[in-house]
Coordinates of N, CA and C in Angstrom, one line a residue:
M28 N 4.8 18.9 -22.4 CA 5.3 17.6 -22.8 C 5.8 16.8 -21.5
P29 N 5.4 15.6 -21.3 CA 5.8 14.9 -20.1 C 7.3 14.5 -20.2
T30 N 8.0 14.4 -19.1 CA 9.4 14.0 -19.1 C 9.4 12.8 -18.1
V31 N 10.6 12.1 -18.2 CA 10.7 10.9 -17.3 C 10.6 11.4 -15.9
R32 N 11.2 12.6 -15.5 CA 11.1 13.1 -14.2 C 9.6 13.2 -13.7
T33 N 8.8 13.9 -14.6 CA 7.4 14.2 -14.2 C 6.6 13.0 -14.0
V34 N 6.9 11.9 -14.7 CA 6.1 10.7 -14.7 C 6.6 9.6 -13.8
F35 N 8.0 9.5 -13.7 CA 8.6 8.3 -13.0 C 9.3 8.6 -11.7
L36 N 9.5 9.9 -11.3 CA 10.2 10.2 -10.1 C 9.2 10.6 -9.0
P37 N 9.3 10.2 -7.8 CA 8.4 10.7 -6.7 C 8.5 12.2 -6.6
Y38 N 7.3 12.8 -6.5 CA 7.2 14.2 -6.3 C 6.7 14.5 -4.9
C39 N 5.7 13.7 -4.5 CA 5.1 14.0 -3.1 C 4.6 12.7 -2.5
I40 N 4.4 12.7 -1.3 CA 3.9 11.6 -0.5 C 2.7 12.1 0.3
E41 N 1.6 11.3 0.2 CA 0.4 11.7 1.0 C 0.1 10.7 2.1
I42 N -0.1 11.2 3.3 CA -0.4 10.3 4.4 C -1.9 10.2 4.6
N43 N -2.3 9.0 4.5 CA -3.8 8.7 4.7 C -4.2 8.6 6.1
E44 N -5.4 8.7 6.4 CA -5.9 8.7 7.8 C -5.6 7.4 8.5
D45 N -5.5 6.3 7.7 CA -5.2 5.0 8.3 C -3.7 4.7 8.4
G46 N -2.8 5.7 8.2 CA -1.4 5.6 8.4 C -0.7 5.0 7.2
T47 N -1.4 4.8 6.1 CA -0.8 4.3 4.8 C -0.4 5.6 4.0
F48 N 0.4 5.3 2.9 CA 0.9 6.4 2.1 C 0.6 6.2 0.6
H49 N 0.3 7.3 -0.1 CA 0.3 7.3 -1.5 C 1.6 8.0 -2.0
I50 N 2.3 7.4 -2.9 CA 3.5 8.1 -3.5 C 3.1 8.5 -4.9
L51 N 3.2 9.8 -5.1 CA 2.7 10.4 -6.4 C 3.8 11.1 -7.2
N52 N 3.6 11.2 -8.5 CA 4.5 11.9 -9.3 C 4.1 13.4 -9.5
R53 N 4.7 14.1 -10.4 CA 4.5 15.5 -10.6 C 3.0 15.8 -11.0
Y54 N 2.4 14.8 -11.6 CA 1.0 14.9 -12.0 C 0.0 14.6 -10.9
Y55 N 0.5 14.4 -9.7 CA -0.3 13.9 -8.6 C -1.0 12.6 -8.9
A56 N -0.3 11.8 -9.7 CA -0.8 10.5 -10.2 C 0.2 9.4 -9.7
P57 N -0.2 8.2 -9.7 CA 0.7 7.1 -9.3 C 2.0 7.2 -10.2
I58 N 3.1 6.8 -9.6 CA 4.3 6.7 -10.4 C 4.1 5.9 -11.7
G59 N 4.5 6.5 -12.8 CA 4.4 5.8 -14.1 C 3.1 6.2 -14.9
L60 N 2.2 7.0 -14.3 CA 1.0 7.4 -15.0 C 0.9 8.9 -15.1
Q61 N 0.2 9.4 -16.1 CA 0.0 10.9 -16.2 C -1.3 11.3 -15.7
K62 N -2.2 10.4 -15.4 CA -3.5 10.8 -14.9 C -3.8 10.0 -13.6
R63 N -4.6 10.7 -12.8 CA -5.0 10.0 -11.5 C -5.8 8.8 -11.9
G64 N -5.5 7.7 -11.2 CA -6.2 6.5 -11.5 C -6.1 5.6 -10.3
H65 N -5.9 4.4 -10.5 CA -5.7 3.4 -9.4 C -4.5 3.8 -8.7
V66 N -4.6 4.0 -7.4 CA -3.5 4.4 -6.5 C -3.4 3.3 -5.4
S67 N -2.2 2.7 -5.4 CA -1.9 1.8 -4.3 C -1.6 2.5 -3.0
K68 N -2.0 1.9 -1.9 CA -1.7 2.5 -0.6 C -0.6 1.6 0.0
Y69 N 0.5 2.2 0.6 CA 1.6 1.5 1.1 C 1.7 1.7 2.6
K70 N 1.9 0.6 3.3 CA 2.2 0.6 4.7 C 3.7 0.5 4.8
I71 N 4.3 1.5 5.4 CA 5.8 1.6 5.4 C 6.2 1.7 6.8
E72 N 7.1 0.7 7.2 CA 7.5 0.6 8.6 C 8.3 1.8 9.0
G73 N 7.9 2.4 10.1 CA 8.7 3.4 10.8 C 8.6 4.8 10.1
L74 N 7.9 4.9 9.0 CA 7.8 6.2 8.3 C 6.7 7.1 9.0
T75 N 7.2 8.2 9.4 CA 6.3 9.2 10.1 C 6.4 10.6 9.5
E76 N 5.5 11.5 9.9 CA 5.6 12.8 9.5 C 7.0 13.4 9.9
N77 N 7.4 13.1 11.1 CA 8.7 13.7 11.6 C 9.8 13.1 10.8
A78 N 9.8 11.8 10.4 CA 10.8 11.3 9.5 C 10.9 12.0 8.2
L79 N 9.7 12.2 7.6 CA 9.7 12.9 6.3 C 10.3 14.3 6.4
I80 N 10.0 15.0 7.5 CA 10.6 16.4 7.7 C 12.1 16.3 7.9
S81 N 12.5 15.3 8.7 CA 14.0 15.2 8.9 C 14.7 14.8 7.7
M82 N 14.1 14.2 6.7 CA 14.7 13.8 5.4 C 14.8 15.1 4.5
G83 N 14.0 16.1 4.8 CA 14.1 17.3 4.0 C 12.8 17.6 3.2
L84 N 11.8 16.7 3.4 CA 10.5 17.0 2.7 C 9.8 18.2 3.3
V85 N 9.0 18.9 2.4 CA 8.3 20.1 2.9 C 6.8 19.8 2.9
R86 N 6.2 20.2 4.0 CA 4.7 19.9 4.1 C 4.0 21.0 3.3
S87 N 3.0 20.5 2.6 CA 2.1 21.4 1.8 C 1.4 22.4 2.7
N88 N 1.3 23.7 2.2 CA 0.6 24.7 2.9 C -0.9 24.5 2.9
S89 N -1.4 23.8 1.8 CA -2.9 23.7 1.6 C -3.4 22.3 2.0
E90 N -2.5 21.3 1.8 CA -2.9 19.9 2.1 C -2.1 19.4 3.3
H91 N -2.7 19.3 4.5 CA -2.0 19.0 5.7 C -1.2 17.8 5.7
H92 N -1.6 16.7 5.0 CA -0.9 15.5 5.0 C -0.1 15.2 3.7
V93 N 0.3 16.2 3.0 CA 1.1 16.0 1.8 C 2.4 16.6 2.0
Y94 N 3.5 15.8 1.7 CA 4.9 16.3 1.8 C 5.5 16.2 0.4
F95 N 6.3 17.2 0.1 CA 7.0 17.2 -1.2 C 8.5 16.9 -1.1
F96 N 8.9 16.0 -2.1 CA 10.3 15.7 -2.2 C 11.1 16.9 -2.8
Y97 N 10.4 17.7 -3.6 CA 11.0 18.9 -4.2 C 9.9 19.9 -4.5
A98 N 10.4 21.1 -4.6 CA 9.5 22.2 -5.0 C 9.9 22.7 -6.4
D99 N 9.1 23.5 -7.0 CA 9.4 24.0 -8.3 C 10.8 24.7 -8.4
C100 N 11.1 25.3 -7.3 CA 12.4 26.0 -7.2 C 13.6 25.0 -7.0
T101 N 13.3 23.8 -6.6 CA 14.3 22.8 -6.4 C 14.1 21.6 -7.2
T102 N 13.6 21.7 -8.4 CA 13.4 20.6 -9.3 C 14.7 19.9 -9.6
P103 N 14.8 18.6 -9.4 CA 16.1 17.9 -9.4 C 16.9 18.1 -10.7
T104 N 16.2 18.2 -11.8 CA 16.9 18.2 -13.1 C 17.3 19.6 -13.5
T105 N 17.2 20.6 -12.7 CA 17.6 22.0 -13.1 C 19.0 22.4 -12.7
S106 N 19.6 21.6 -11.7 CA 20.9 21.9 -11.3 C 21.6 20.8 -10.6
P107 N 22.9 20.7 -10.6 CA 23.5 19.6 -9.9 C 23.2 19.7 -8.4
E108 N 23.1 20.9 -7.8 CA 22.8 21.0 -6.4 C 21.4 20.5 -6.1
N109 N 20.4 20.8 -7.0 CA 19.1 20.3 -6.7 C 19.0 18.7 -6.9
W110 N 19.8 18.2 -7.9 CA 19.8 16.8 -8.0 C 20.5 16.1 -6.8
K111 N 21.5 16.7 -6.2 CA 22.1 16.2 -5.0 C 21.1 16.2 -3.9
R112 N 20.4 17.3 -3.7 CA 19.4 17.3 -2.6 C 18.4 16.2 -2.8
Y113 N 17.9 16.1 -4.0 CA 16.8 15.1 -4.2 C 17.4 13.7 -4.0
S114 N 18.6 13.4 -4.5 CA 19.2 12.0 -4.4 C 19.5 11.7 -2.9
D115 N 19.9 12.7 -2.1 CA 20.1 12.5 -0.7 C 18.8 12.1 0.0
I116 N 17.7 12.8 -0.4 CA 16.4 12.5 0.2 C 16.0 11.0 -0.2
M117 N 16.2 10.7 -1.5 CA 15.8 9.4 -2.0 C 16.7 8.3 -1.3
E118 N 17.9 8.6 -1.0 CA 18.8 7.6 -0.4 C 18.2 7.3 1.0
E119 N 17.8 8.3 1.7 CA 17.1 8.0 3.0 C 15.8 7.3 2.9
F120 N 15.0 7.8 2.0 CA 13.6 7.2 1.8 C 13.7 5.8 1.3
A121 N 14.7 5.4 0.5 CA 14.8 4.1 0.0 C 15.1 3.0 1.1
K122 N 15.5 3.5 2.2 CA 15.9 2.5 3.3 C 14.6 2.0 4.0
Y123 N 13.5 2.6 3.8 CA 12.3 2.1 4.5 C 11.7 0.9 3.9
E124 N 11.2 0.0 4.7 CA 10.7 -1.3 4.3 C 9.1 -1.2 4.1
I125 N 8.7 -1.7 3.0 CA 7.2 -1.7 2.7 C 6.7 -3.0 3.4
L126 N 5.7 -2.8 4.3 CA 5.1 -3.9 5.0 C 3.9 -4.5 4.3
D127 N 3.2 -3.6 3.5 CA 2.0 -4.1 2.9 C 1.6 -3.1 1.8
V128 N 1.0 -3.6 0.7 CA 0.5 -2.8 -0.4 C -1.0 -3.1 -0.5
M129 N -1.8 -2.1 -0.4 CA -3.3 -2.2 -0.4 C -3.8 -1.7 -1.7
E130 N -4.4 -2.5 -2.5 CA -4.9 -2.0 -3.8 C -6.4 -1.5 -3.5
H131 N -6.7 -0.4 -4.1 CA -8.1 0.1 -4.0 C -8.5 0.8 -5.2

């Protein structure tokens, strides 16, 4: 059964070859959807792989350019500590400015 967390909270961010980003939910779909579909690409000023790592995101072992906001063992809704970790990451992530949105 879907939850608000799995549909509406960012789970991972994918860096595209052109330096844009996809921000995906737990279904690896755009935020708000349960199935892959139309995915907007975001140009985000100053956001780099190093910035994602310094915020606490973890790079995927299998997908080189995918970074996770949380893992199954740190799901934000399972404990106050996990929620604090996630909200700290979101606090930093929310400071970045979106320069452009590309629809494709």
